[in-house]
Amino acid sequence: MPASSPQAPALQVSRWFNTDKDLDLAALLGKVVVIEAFQMLCPGCVSHGLPLAQAIHDTFPKDKVSVIGLHSVFEHHAAMTPVSLEAFLYEYRLTFPVGVDQAGEAGMPKTMQSYQMRGTPSLLLIDPAGSLRAHYFGQVSELRIGAEIATLMAETQRDFVPSSSKDSHDALCDDDGCQVSKG
Amino acid sequence: MPASSPQAPALQVSRWFNTDKDLDLAALLGKVVVIEAFQMLCPGCVSHGLPLAQAIHDTFPKDKVSVIGLHSVFEHHAAMTPVSLEAFLYEYRLTFPVGVDQAGEAGMPKTMQSYQMRGTPSLLLIDPAGSLRAHYFGQVSELRIGAEIATLMAETQRDFVPSSSKDSHDALCDDDGCQVSKG
Amino acid sequence: MPASSPQAPALQVSRWFNTDKDLDLAALLGKVVVIEAFQMLCPGCVSHGLPLAQAIHDTFPKDKVSVIGLHSVFEHHAAMTPVSLEAFLYEYRLTFPVGVDQAGEAGMPKTMQSYQMRGTPSLLLIDPAGSLRAHYFGQVSELRIGAEIATLMAETQRDFVPSSSKDSHDALCDDDGCQVSKG
Amino acid sequence: MPASSPQAPALQVSRWFNTDKDLDLAALLGKVVVIEAFQMLCPGCVSHGLPLAQAIHDTFPKDKVSVIGLHSVFEHHAAMTPVSLEAFLYEYRLTFPVGVDQAGEAGMPKTMQSYQMRGTPSLLLIDPAGSLRAHYFGQVSELRIGAEIATLMAETQRDFVPSSSKDSHDALCDDDGCQVSKG
């Protein structure tokens, strides 16, 4: 792994759904990892973030690309408990593994903090060497995400020259997602 | 009110949101009442039932048409409690009054039972004389609902000849809504 | 017909499609008439104006409501000839009667001029007494149009008090339609 | 170029739009070429095929990926002449180069025949070595197309091992596109 490209921070998860065993970024080295951070009551997550994550899970070979949902609740905590999340995943037919982001300080979940996410939905792309390569907030283009995943997949079999981590896609909260704070 | 057209059953509600005072069909005589029965984790309710109810609330004069949401939970009860519903209404910017349908036998809420609803979303139209005039399950045409509401509104100022209550619109659960039972 | 509500101007049509006989507003007295003025190469007409007109045609009883398409070409005249229109109606499965608005001065078709339309799509509602009652330009709400058609239908059987003709719905050209001129 | 992967047939075009000079696959070697074959009166082309082609043109770097529209008219020839096409491209704001597929035998255009297309919309992917690598008919996933274009782009800078040409994506005509024949 090149020195200039930092390892993606570890996932801090209190409970997993849709998987028999806990997931761990270290164990996923060699694969592209797509993390979809969401809240079950975030309209933009329901209308585009989660359908995109499910489409990635359905489209790419599972031995090359791993899709992980991360339930990063930073507001209305009592409304989005694991029992509600479980029914939500069932009713919306979401089948990829989903972890509950561990509660942290000031209501901000720990993984969300360590990735400095701006809100939900956030989409993270991690390359086969374990480095964070893209970080989006809000609605993203399927065409572009498909291209970026394929580009990272192609790095598996060759020498690897990292690009620097992309800046977050600029987005407002309204229709697209829920920001942590507008300040 | 004509003998042939039965009064709509009373709402049995354990708690109200988005209103200062409890609502009561008897107090709404003289207005068209639109009831949208839903569950907050029913995908068809989120994608079309509730946006339609909000559009009706925003489009028609409030002194002529009253829109009421009814949270009729018949599955995943622990996942859809009032505290979750409150956050849901806030995040989805639903501003019409919403009542929680009272828990009944075998997990079926009481108002849902008295109207013999097939599932969620269900849309009910009650005329100014208090009679149930239409009852839909699943996705409905905005054009048709707009026409039916206007037709009932026109009955306010003239002699009133009821039609018989319509049969439920036939619908499958999948994309459109959640049926109580397929048996 | 009340003096205050002007009769809708006659249609000036050079050729009809989807009908055996020419249509004439005078012969349609007693019915609500919905006129959808469009151009076959106007994106807003294709994406929402014409689907709405077809839905009205499919939803309302044909002995009460008559839907008429009006091909009002005010730009790219050589590109939208009757032979192109005929293929367009076939490929888009539009089944209501469509008239070609007669060529007029300065490239503006005659009916479009007599109704002072701002562009395409424009939707006109004419009541059973033959008066123009609503005139929209651009995208319109299906809920509202459904209500307005039903309100006009209800006037057939009772004394008739006209409202003044509505102002055009304000709309910009971009996604919604094509304006005659922005000046 | 590997023997197993045939060169993509030359484009046979009678007229170009949106470009100063004629295009030629031979001159595009080294780039990924995306060909969108369409008819201006094909509803599936208008609703998804052409917006996808425009999005590819807008998303990928133009020195790496070349998008070409091909107006392959196999029905209603008199309705879709170049003068109509020119207005269509203007009104729909399509900015990538578009060639008119040369008229051939039995109403089938020549390029469409040489690629054995099933109808419109058809999307073809040609790799930097000039070989046809994918051929779709009907609606395609943006996620998948984005990934396939990026995979072909990555072949530019390394040794090139062709895959065999993909089978056509199976699709029915109805909403997705227009088939040449169902026989």
XYZ file of C-alpha atoms in Angstrom:
732
model
C 0.000 0.000 0.000
C 1.429 3.407 -0.937
C 2.270 5.755 1.889
C 0.277 8.596 0.376
C -3.044 6.777 0.491
C -4.325 6.219 4.013
C -5.930 2.947 5.048
C -9.679 3.231 5.436
C -10.605 3.392 9.142
C -12.002 0.202 10.676
C -15.763 -0.287 10.884
C -17.105 0.033 14.438
C -20.295 -1.946 14.446
C -22.480 -3.037 17.350
C -24.629 -5.519 15.467
C -24.872 -7.073 12.003
C -27.860 -8.000 9.830
C -27.983 -10.089 6.642
C -24.751 -11.912 7.415
C -23.752 -14.971 9.456
C -20.422 -13.559 10.542
C -19.161 -10.112 11.439
C -17.470 -8.186 8.644
C -14.077 -6.544 8.909
C -12.310 -4.391 6.326
C -9.011 -6.182 6.980
C -10.588 -9.465 5.923
C -11.864 -7.876 2.699
C -8.446 -6.868 1.338
C -8.254 -7.880 -2.307
C -11.829 -6.808 -2.985
C -13.418 -3.470 -3.766
C -15.594 -2.451 -0.808
C -18.626 -0.180 -1.249
C -20.013 1.281 1.977
C -23.453 2.852 1.946
C -24.022 4.837 5.133
C -27.710 5.519 5.705
C -30.511 6.135 8.156
C -33.733 4.192 7.695
C -35.839 7.389 8.036
C -33.724 9.497 5.640
C -35.858 10.033 2.492
C -32.873 10.383 0.142
C -31.436 7.099 1.454
C -34.718 5.311 0.769
C -35.334 6.818 -2.668
C -31.838 6.573 -4.199
C -28.970 5.667 -1.831
C -30.190 2.205 -0.834
C -31.588 1.210 -4.270
C -28.144 2.059 -5.711
C -26.385 -0.051 -3.070
C -28.711 -2.973 -3.798
C -28.101 -2.580 -7.544
C -24.319 -2.657 -6.994
C -24.750 -5.794 -4.870
C -26.819 -7.413 -7.641
C -24.630 -6.301 -10.571
C -21.008 -6.967 -9.600
C -19.441 -10.370 -8.869
C -19.472 -10.956 -5.106
C -15.913 -12.285 -5.044
C -14.678 -8.962 -6.427
C -16.975 -6.352 -4.886
C -18.408 -6.319 -1.364
C -21.345 -4.026 -0.542
C -21.853 -3.078 3.108
C -24.671 -1.008 4.533
C -23.888 1.067 7.609
C -26.784 2.309 9.739
C -25.268 5.587 10.949
C -27.972 7.194 13.065
C -27.167 10.751 14.105
C -30.692 12.029 14.830
C -33.995 10.570 16.101
C -32.072 7.766 17.823
C -35.097 6.361 19.643
C -36.963 6.117 16.330
C -34.377 4.002 14.523
C -33.512 1.134 16.815
C -32.272 -2.272 15.609
C -35.769 -3.783 15.852
C -37.084 -1.090 13.505
C -34.079 -1.494 11.202
C -34.653 -5.229 10.932
C -38.263 -4.735 9.762
C -37.120 -1.983 7.389
C -34.507 -4.232 5.719
C -37.130 -6.964 5.356
C -39.849 -4.727 3.889
C -37.487 -2.974 1.442
C -35.908 -6.311 0.429
C -32.361 -5.169 1.076
C -30.147 -8.256 1.053
C -26.571 -7.006 1.479
C -24.910 -7.089 4.934
C -25.794 -4.127 7.150
C -23.971 -3.093 10.319
C -25.249 -0.769 13.037
C -22.701 2.009 13.489
C -21.676 2.107 17.189
C -23.101 4.909 19.292
C -20.502 7.591 19.958
C -20.241 10.993 21.573
C -22.874 13.678 21.156
C -25.137 11.279 19.291
C -22.678 10.830 16.424
C -21.891 7.204 15.583
C -18.219 6.198 15.745
C -17.585 5.034 12.176
C -19.379 8.074 10.815
C -17.037 10.221 12.898
C -13.850 8.440 11.889
C -14.737 8.898 8.189
C -15.847 12.512 8.828
C -19.078 11.939 6.952
C -21.271 14.961 6.313
C -24.569 13.087 6.623
C -26.603 10.377 4.956
C -26.609 8.901 2.399
C -22.817 8.737 2.084
C -21.137 6.334 -0.309
C -17.519 5.256 0.210
C -15.315 3.329 -2.205
C -12.369 1.378 -0.799
C -9.849 -0.183 -3.151
C -8.471 -3.759 -2.974
C -5.440 -2.462 -1.047
C -7.699 -1.090 1.699
C -7.443 2.620 0.899
C -10.385 4.995 0.789
C -10.591 6.252 -2.785
C -13.898 8.077 -3.090
C -16.365 9.607 -0.668
C -19.724 10.977 -1.817
C -22.544 12.657 0.052
C -26.025 12.865 -1.473
C -27.209 11.637 -4.847
C -24.576 10.140 -7.150
C -24.578 9.157 -10.824
C -24.952 5.409 -11.424
C -22.877 5.718 -14.581
C -19.999 7.295 -12.685
C -20.136 4.901 -9.729
C -20.183 1.929 -12.112
C -17.091 3.297 -13.837
C -15.272 3.962 -10.572
C -15.956 0.497 -9.179
C -14.707 -1.110 -12.397
C -11.591 1.040 -12.328
C -10.801 -0.096 -8.782
C -11.520 -3.733 -9.714
C -8.937 -3.479 -12.497
C -6.298 -2.505 -9.936
C -6.434 -5.920 -8.312
C -4.271 -7.576 -10.907
C -1.700 -4.906 -11.579
C 0.707 -2.526 -9.970
C -1.195 0.039 -8.094
C -0.790 3.791 -8.290
C -3.212 5.502 -5.986
C -4.961 8.735 -6.657
C -5.573 10.992 -3.725
C -8.933 10.659 -2.042
C -11.603 12.624 -3.788
C -13.280 15.530 -2.217
C -16.805 14.989 -1.172
C -19.384 15.632 -3.798
C -21.073 18.867 -2.874
C -24.729 18.475 -2.079
C -27.450 20.152 -0.115
C -29.576 18.295 2.319
C -33.073 18.828 1.024
C -34.017 16.174 -1.483
C -30.712 14.410 -1.599
C -29.913 13.588 1.955
C -29.540 14.618 5.564
C -26.539 16.677 6.596
C -24.924 16.387 9.997
C -24.910 20.132 10.360
C -25.212 23.055 8.054
C -22.906 25.219 10.156
C -78.509 10.885 4.768
C -80.079 8.196 2.592
C -80.813 4.865 4.247
C -79.050 2.900 1.552
C -75.654 4.424 2.221
C -74.130 3.369 5.540
C -72.383 5.853 7.795
C -68.623 5.438 7.762
C -67.490 3.677 10.991
C -65.959 5.891 13.668
C -62.164 6.272 13.818
C -60.633 4.460 16.809
C -57.404 6.261 17.482
C -55.044 5.995 20.443
C -52.969 9.076 19.684
C -52.896 11.983 17.235
C -50.029 13.793 15.504
C -50.028 17.070 13.546
C -53.205 18.333 15.227
C -54.008 20.181 18.431
C -57.314 18.411 18.997
C -58.575 14.912 18.371
C -60.456 14.382 15.132
C -63.846 12.773 14.858
C -65.806 11.952 11.706
C -69.023 13.251 13.262
C -67.428 16.678 13.630
C -66.381 16.654 9.976
C -69.896 16.320 8.524
C -70.275 18.793 5.691
C -66.746 18.146 4.397
C -65.270 15.489 2.166
C -62.957 13.305 4.258
C -60.009 11.464 2.705
C -58.460 8.766 4.893
C -55.046 7.384 3.967
C -54.335 4.220 5.945
C -50.632 3.389 5.940
C -47.702 1.801 7.711
C -44.473 3.785 7.932
C -42.405 0.792 6.729
C -44.694 -0.106 3.796
C -42.746 0.799 0.613
C -45.876 1.450 -1.484
C -47.183 3.831 1.213
C -43.917 5.794 1.172
C -43.529 5.920 -2.597
C -47.098 6.771 -3.670
C -49.794 6.535 -0.973
C -48.475 9.225 1.358
C -47.265 11.636 -1.376
C -50.785 11.449 -2.848
C -52.356 12.203 0.544
C -50.022 15.177 1.020
C -50.848 16.429 -2.495
C -54.584 16.230 -1.742
C -53.985 18.133 1.505
C -52.048 20.808 -0.421
C -54.418 21.064 -3.410
C -57.964 21.223 -2.044
C -59.418 23.960 0.187
C -59.157 22.856 3.812
C -62.676 24.016 4.650
C -64.058 21.605 2.046
C -61.733 18.589 2.188
C -60.099 17.058 5.261
C -57.177 14.647 4.837
C -56.479 12.213 7.683
C -53.617 9.753 7.889
C -54.264 6.538 9.819
C -51.267 4.528 11.008
C -52.772 1.036 10.783
C -49.968 -1.309 11.810
C -50.776 -4.979 11.272
C -47.216 -6.392 11.145
C -43.825 -5.598 12.732
C -45.598 -3.840 15.603
C -42.442 -3.339 17.659
C -40.778 -1.654 14.686
C -43.442 0.994 14.112
C -44.122 2.591 17.479
C -45.384 6.155 17.941
C -41.861 7.448 18.626
C -40.723 6.067 15.260
C -43.841 7.381 13.541
C -43.231 10.879 14.884
C -39.709 10.984 13.409
C -41.027 9.515 10.152
C -43.682 12.241 9.777
C -41.048 14.883 10.466
C -38.469 13.540 8.018
C -41.001 13.000 5.210
C -42.566 16.435 5.833
C -46.092 15.088 6.150
C -48.238 17.850 7.579
C -51.810 16.505 7.633
C -53.259 15.076 10.889
C -52.308 11.442 11.538
C -53.962 9.115 14.042
C -52.559 5.852 15.406
C -55.121 3.138 14.763
C -55.953 1.432 18.113
C -54.453 -2.006 18.687
C -57.032 -4.746 18.290
C -57.280 -8.510 18.272
C -54.691 -10.709 16.576
C -52.501 -7.727 15.802
C -55.139 -6.090 13.581
C -55.910 -2.473 14.457
C -59.539 -1.663 15.246
C -60.363 0.923 12.561
C -58.713 -1.214 9.916
C -60.967 -4.062 11.005
C -64.157 -2.047 11.059
C -63.504 -0.850 7.493
C -62.425 -4.365 6.426
C -59.286 -3.013 4.801
C -57.190 -5.440 2.791
C -53.846 -3.852 3.693
C -51.847 -0.667 3.232
C -51.976 1.772 1.563
C -55.775 2.021 1.585
C -57.552 5.212 0.577
C -61.114 5.932 1.729
C -63.425 8.697 0.523
C -66.247 9.835 2.801
C -68.878 12.246 1.505
C -70.156 15.379 3.282
C -73.098 13.354 4.633
C -70.712 10.954 6.382
C -71.100 7.941 4.092
C -68.208 5.860 2.795
C -68.228 6.289 -0.973
C -64.968 4.778 -2.240
C -62.393 2.375 -0.859
C -59.123 1.648 -2.691
C -56.239 -0.648 -1.916
C -52.838 -0.137 -3.557
C -51.826 2.431 -6.146
C -54.548 4.753 -7.426
C -54.747 7.222 -10.292
C -54.346 10.860 -9.240
C -56.587 11.925 -12.102
C -59.380 9.657 -10.890
C -59.040 10.571 -7.211
C -59.060 14.263 -8.102
C -62.290 13.747 -10.040
C -63.943 11.742 -7.266
C -63.104 14.271 -4.565
C -64.492 17.104 -6.715
C -67.661 15.112 -7.381
C -68.222 14.606 -3.654
C -67.465 18.290 -2.975
C -70.210 19.256 -5.420
C -72.699 17.256 -3.376
C -72.385 19.649 -0.455
C -74.639 22.268 -1.900
C -77.329 20.148 -3.488
C -79.663 17.287 -2.898
C -77.742 14.166 -2.462
C -78.245 10.901 -4.290
C -75.772 8.340 -3.082
C -74.135 5.755 -5.248
C -73.406 2.401 -3.702
C -69.963 1.979 -2.222
C -67.405 0.966 -4.774
C -65.668 -2.329 -4.692
C -62.094 -2.246 -3.696
C -59.669 -1.696 -6.481
C -57.984 -5.013 -7.125
C -54.266 -4.963 -6.448
C -51.457 -7.294 -5.570
C -49.157 -6.590 -2.706
C -45.768 -6.511 -4.358
C -44.944 -3.030 -5.508
C -48.234 -1.438 -4.654
C -48.767 -2.242 -1.045
C -48.963 -4.750 1.779
C -51.953 -7.055 1.970
C -53.369 -8.268 5.266
C -53.440 -11.811 3.971
C -53.329 -13.417 0.594
C -55.621 -16.254 1.681
C -74.670 30.643 -21.551
C -73.894 33.646 -19.342
C -72.790 36.806 -21.073
C -69.709 37.138 -18.928
C -68.123 33.916 -20.113
C -67.023 34.056 -23.743
C -67.559 31.149 -26.104
C -64.377 29.255 -26.846
C -63.070 30.170 -30.326
C -63.686 27.634 -33.094
C -60.984 25.107 -33.937
C -59.268 25.848 -37.263
C -57.927 22.526 -38.405
C -56.486 21.524 -41.762
C -56.502 17.766 -41.216
C -57.689 15.240 -38.646
C -56.157 11.992 -37.359
C -57.712 9.259 -35.208
C -61.265 10.185 -36.185
C -63.612 9.356 -39.053
C -65.259 12.753 -39.102
C -64.083 16.288 -38.494
C -64.634 17.638 -35.009
C -66.293 20.930 -34.200
C -66.745 22.567 -30.796
C -70.346 23.518 -31.640
C -71.195 19.857 -32.077
C -69.654 19.027 -28.694
C -71.925 21.295 -26.627
C -73.146 19.355 -23.614
C -69.768 17.718 -23.057
C -66.613 18.854 -21.319
C -63.897 19.366 -23.948
C -60.212 19.011 -23.100
C -57.816 20.401 -25.708
C -54.157 19.450 -25.540
C -52.113 21.693 -27.821
C -48.713 20.185 -28.568
C -45.812 19.853 -30.965
C -44.481 16.372 -31.668
C -40.869 17.519 -31.074
C -41.587 19.404 -27.831
C -39.974 17.353 -25.008
C -42.433 18.513 -22.327
C -45.360 17.520 -24.561
C -43.927 14.034 -25.004
C -42.986 13.469 -21.381
C -46.087 14.820 -19.600
C -48.592 16.758 -21.746
C -49.578 13.941 -24.091
C -49.505 11.136 -21.478
C -51.897 13.268 -19.385
C -54.221 13.783 -22.380
C -54.229 10.030 -23.081
C -54.947 9.307 -19.399
C -57.919 11.719 -19.448
C -59.182 10.020 -22.610
C -58.870 6.605 -20.925
C -60.313 7.629 -17.536
C -63.448 9.673 -18.205
C -66.629 8.462 -19.936
C -66.477 9.412 -23.612
C -70.083 10.610 -23.702
C -69.248 13.215 -21.051
C -65.669 14.264 -21.807
C -64.059 14.723 -25.218
C -60.261 14.908 -25.512
C -58.823 16.616 -28.592
C -55.170 16.931 -29.504
C -54.160 20.011 -31.472
C -50.850 19.942 -33.345
C -49.935 23.621 -33.062
C -46.562 23.933 -34.778
C -44.947 27.340 -34.318
C -41.287 26.393 -34.962
C -39.391 23.854 -37.104
C -42.374 23.641 -39.472
C -40.578 21.498 -42.045
C -39.673 18.993 -39.343
C -43.218 18.367 -38.100
C -45.323 17.686 -41.166
C -48.504 15.561 -41.147
C -46.606 12.491 -42.383
C -44.256 12.752 -39.396
C -47.162 13.410 -37.043
C -48.980 10.306 -38.242
C -45.979 8.074 -37.445
C -45.545 9.842 -34.103
C -49.168 9.179 -33.052
C -48.774 5.537 -34.059
C -45.471 4.974 -32.232
C -46.612 6.733 -29.040
C -49.984 4.914 -29.128
C -52.023 8.087 -28.849
C -55.619 7.217 -29.669
C -57.647 10.395 -29.135
C -58.579 12.603 -32.135
C -55.825 15.000 -33.208
C -56.234 17.992 -35.511
C -53.490 19.889 -37.321
C -53.777 23.546 -36.379
C -54.056 25.604 -39.618
C -50.978 27.525 -40.709
C -51.344 31.235 -40.010
C -49.307 34.406 -40.203
C -45.665 34.582 -39.165
C -45.560 30.840 -38.639
C -48.146 30.934 -35.842
C -51.038 28.504 -36.296
C -54.519 30.054 -36.349
C -56.172 28.290 -33.397
C -53.107 28.865 -31.261
C -53.412 32.571 -32.090
C -57.125 32.843 -31.408
C -56.619 31.270 -27.947
C -53.499 33.406 -27.362
C -51.537 30.373 -26.256
C -48.065 30.984 -24.831
C -46.552 27.783 -26.253
C -46.774 24.011 -25.972
C -47.986 22.028 -24.143
C -51.105 24.060 -23.432
C -54.185 22.486 -21.886
C -57.632 24.072 -22.300
C -60.841 23.139 -20.502
C -64.162 24.029 -22.135
C -67.379 23.558 -20.213
C -70.591 21.898 -21.512
C -71.960 25.347 -22.416
C -69.002 25.983 -24.736
C -67.088 28.476 -22.601
C -63.360 28.373 -22.016
C -62.897 27.820 -18.295
C -59.222 27.032 -17.760
C -56.056 27.535 -19.759
C -52.723 26.077 -18.620
C -49.255 26.275 -20.091
C -46.565 23.765 -19.069
C -46.808 20.942 -16.556
C -50.073 20.599 -14.646
C -51.132 18.555 -11.618
C -53.162 15.451 -12.482
C -55.022 15.752 -9.200
C -56.113 19.304 -10.004
C -57.048 18.587 -13.616
C -59.093 15.576 -12.524
C -60.946 17.774 -10.049
C -61.570 20.530 -12.573
C -62.932 18.168 -15.217
C -65.277 16.579 -12.675
C -66.444 20.013 -11.543
C -67.300 20.970 -15.129
C -69.029 17.618 -15.697
C -71.264 18.310 -12.704
C -72.433 21.535 -14.336
C -74.192 19.637 -17.092
C -77.183 18.793 -15.001
C -77.682 21.990 -13.047
C -77.919 25.711 -13.298
C -74.649 27.080 -14.360
C -72.714 29.912 -12.742
C -69.516 30.564 -14.613
C -66.274 31.567 -13.073
C -64.069 33.874 -15.038
C -61.406 32.249 -17.168
C -58.341 31.393 -15.183
C -55.062 33.023 -15.789
C -52.478 30.874 -17.394
C -50.419 28.826 -15.032
C -47.027 30.440 -14.905
C -44.276 28.255 -16.255
C -40.882 28.548 -17.810
C -40.025 26.832 -21.007
C -37.103 24.648 -20.080
C -38.279 21.278 -18.879
C -41.945 22.009 -18.995
C -42.618 23.199 -22.475
C -41.831 25.477 -25.357
C -42.826 29.109 -25.131
C -43.842 31.144 -28.143
C -41.588 33.951 -27.054
C -40.012 35.009 -23.830
C -40.324 38.701 -24.637
C -5.628 -6.758 -32.523
C -6.235 -10.393 -31.547
C -7.462 -12.703 -34.277
C -10.357 -13.946 -32.202
C -12.005 -10.558 -31.879
C -13.363 -9.182 -35.156
C -12.940 -5.539 -36.086
C -16.161 -3.580 -35.728
C -17.704 -2.971 -39.203
C -17.240 0.506 -40.647
C -19.986 3.105 -40.170
C -21.904 3.812 -43.396
C -23.279 7.279 -42.944
C -24.925 9.596 -45.470
C -24.828 12.760 -43.371
C -23.454 13.970 -40.043
C -24.863 16.353 -37.420
C -23.142 17.956 -34.418
C -19.672 17.581 -35.904
C -17.510 19.583 -38.290
C -15.882 16.577 -39.890
C -17.057 13.089 -40.754
C -16.317 10.396 -38.204
C -14.640 7.100 -38.977
C -13.988 4.195 -36.616
C -10.454 3.767 -37.988
C -9.601 7.284 -36.887
C -10.928 6.573 -33.377
C -8.548 3.699 -32.605
C -7.122 4.200 -29.144
C -10.449 5.378 -27.736
C -13.498 3.553 -26.462
C -16.369 4.144 -28.893
C -20.003 4.032 -27.752
C -22.562 3.834 -30.558
C -26.209 4.549 -29.771
C -28.408 3.442 -32.666
C -31.834 5.065 -32.493
C -34.877 6.332 -34.341
C -36.211 9.763 -33.413
C -39.796 8.421 -33.141
C -38.899 5.342 -31.052
C -40.292 5.983 -27.536
C -37.687 3.814 -25.753
C -34.894 5.717 -27.541
C -36.309 9.041 -26.366
C -37.015 7.984 -22.792
C -33.829 6.073 -21.944
C -31.483 5.272 -24.863
C -30.621 8.839 -25.855
C -30.490 10.270 -22.302
C -28.002 7.502 -21.461
C -25.874 8.341 -24.518
C -25.875 12.035 -23.563
C -24.926 11.146 -19.969
C -21.987 9.034 -21.222
C -20.904 11.944 -23.437
C -21.091 14.303 -20.435
C -19.443 11.976 -17.891
C -16.369 10.466 -19.538
C -13.294 12.370 -20.791
C -13.695 13.057 -24.499
C -10.109 12.084 -25.305
C -10.808 8.590 -23.969
C -14.434 7.889 -24.891
C -16.249 8.888 -28.083
C -20.059 8.768 -28.192
C -21.701 8.493 -31.626
C -25.412 8.521 -32.348
C -26.574 6.557 -35.371
C -30.006 7.346 -36.834
C -30.936 3.873 -38.085
C -34.415 4.266 -39.551
C -36.052 0.964 -40.486
C -39.721 2.041 -40.443
C -41.726 5.221 -41.179
C -38.897 6.462 -43.416
C -40.825 9.463 -44.728
C -41.524 10.571 -41.155
C -37.903 10.651 -39.994
C -35.974 12.625 -42.602
C -32.779 14.586 -41.880
C -34.704 17.854 -41.579
C -36.858 16.320 -38.838
C -33.826 14.761 -37.178
C -32.053 18.112 -37.053
C -34.962 19.745 -35.204
C -35.218 16.723 -32.912
C -31.528 16.939 -31.904
C -31.949 20.653 -31.230
C -35.113 20.336 -29.149
C -33.791 17.412 -27.077
C -30.419 19.148 -26.588
C -28.395 16.194 -27.825
C -24.856 17.402 -28.401
C -22.830 14.328 -29.413
C -22.123 13.631 -33.111
C -24.962 11.855 -34.924
C -24.730 10.139 -38.304
C -27.619 9.139 -40.562
C -27.310 5.419 -41.293
C -27.251 4.957 -45.108
C -30.420 3.625 -46.721
C -30.054 -0.036 -47.682
C -32.123 -2.881 -49.073
C -35.698 -3.519 -47.991
C -35.749 -0.365 -45.903
C -32.968 -1.585 -43.590
C -30.088 0.851 -43.168
C -26.628 -0.455 -44.059
C -24.766 -0.082 -40.752
C -27.704 -1.581 -38.876
C -27.483 -4.571 -41.220
C -23.737 -5.029 -40.932
C -24.011 -5.091 -37.126
C -27.099 -7.331 -37.292
C -28.984 -5.096 -34.893
C -32.344 -6.300 -33.651
C -33.920 -2.850 -33.494
C -33.648 0.455 -31.640
C -32.289 1.493 -29.225
C -29.138 -0.582 -29.639
C -25.958 0.257 -27.766
C -22.569 -0.948 -29.024
C -19.240 -0.796 -27.199
C -16.040 -0.840 -29.250
C -12.674 -1.171 -27.493
C -9.560 0.950 -28.159
C -8.282 -1.764 -30.535
C -11.371 -1.405 -32.703
C -13.182 -4.623 -31.740
C -16.871 -4.842 -30.939
C -17.075 -5.925 -27.306
C -20.710 -5.522 -26.273
C -24.011 -5.196 -28.097
C -27.248 -4.425 -26.253
C -30.820 -4.049 -27.439
C -33.415 -2.247 -25.313
C -33.000 -0.761 -21.853
C -29.608 -1.194 -20.182
C -28.347 -0.604 -16.653
C -26.351 2.623 -16.243
C -24.294 0.990 -13.511
C -23.298 -1.868 -15.820
C -22.550 0.344 -18.824
C -20.438 2.633 -16.661
C -18.436 -0.368 -15.479
C -17.995 -1.783 -18.975
C -16.781 1.504 -20.432
C -14.268 1.916 -17.596
C -13.038 -1.651 -18.113
C -12.426 -0.977 -21.801
C -10.737 2.346 -20.979
C -8.297 0.494 -18.717
C -7.255 -1.670 -21.660
C -5.715 1.304 -23.427
C -2.571 1.338 -21.396
C -1.900 -2.360 -21.026
C -1.670 -5.599 -22.924
C -4.986 -6.471 -24.258
C -6.784 -9.772 -23.880
C -10.117 -9.650 -25.620
C -13.201 -11.351 -24.383
C -15.576 -12.738 -26.950
C -18.389 -10.473 -27.992
C -21.317 -10.604 -25.635
C -24.662 -11.920 -26.658
C -27.308 -9.358 -27.106
C -29.232 -8.480 -24.025
C -32.623 -10.056 -24.391
C -35.447 -7.574 -24.525
C -38.979 -7.262 -25.813
C -40.055 -4.386 -27.940
C -42.903 -2.898 -25.979
C -41.636 -0.315 -23.536
C -37.971 -0.797 -24.170
C -37.572 -0.387 -27.869
C -38.557 -1.255 -31.404
C -37.551 -4.616 -32.814
C -36.751 -5.146 -36.459
C -38.964 -8.189 -36.522
C -40.397 -10.502 -33.944
C -40.106 -13.519 -36.236
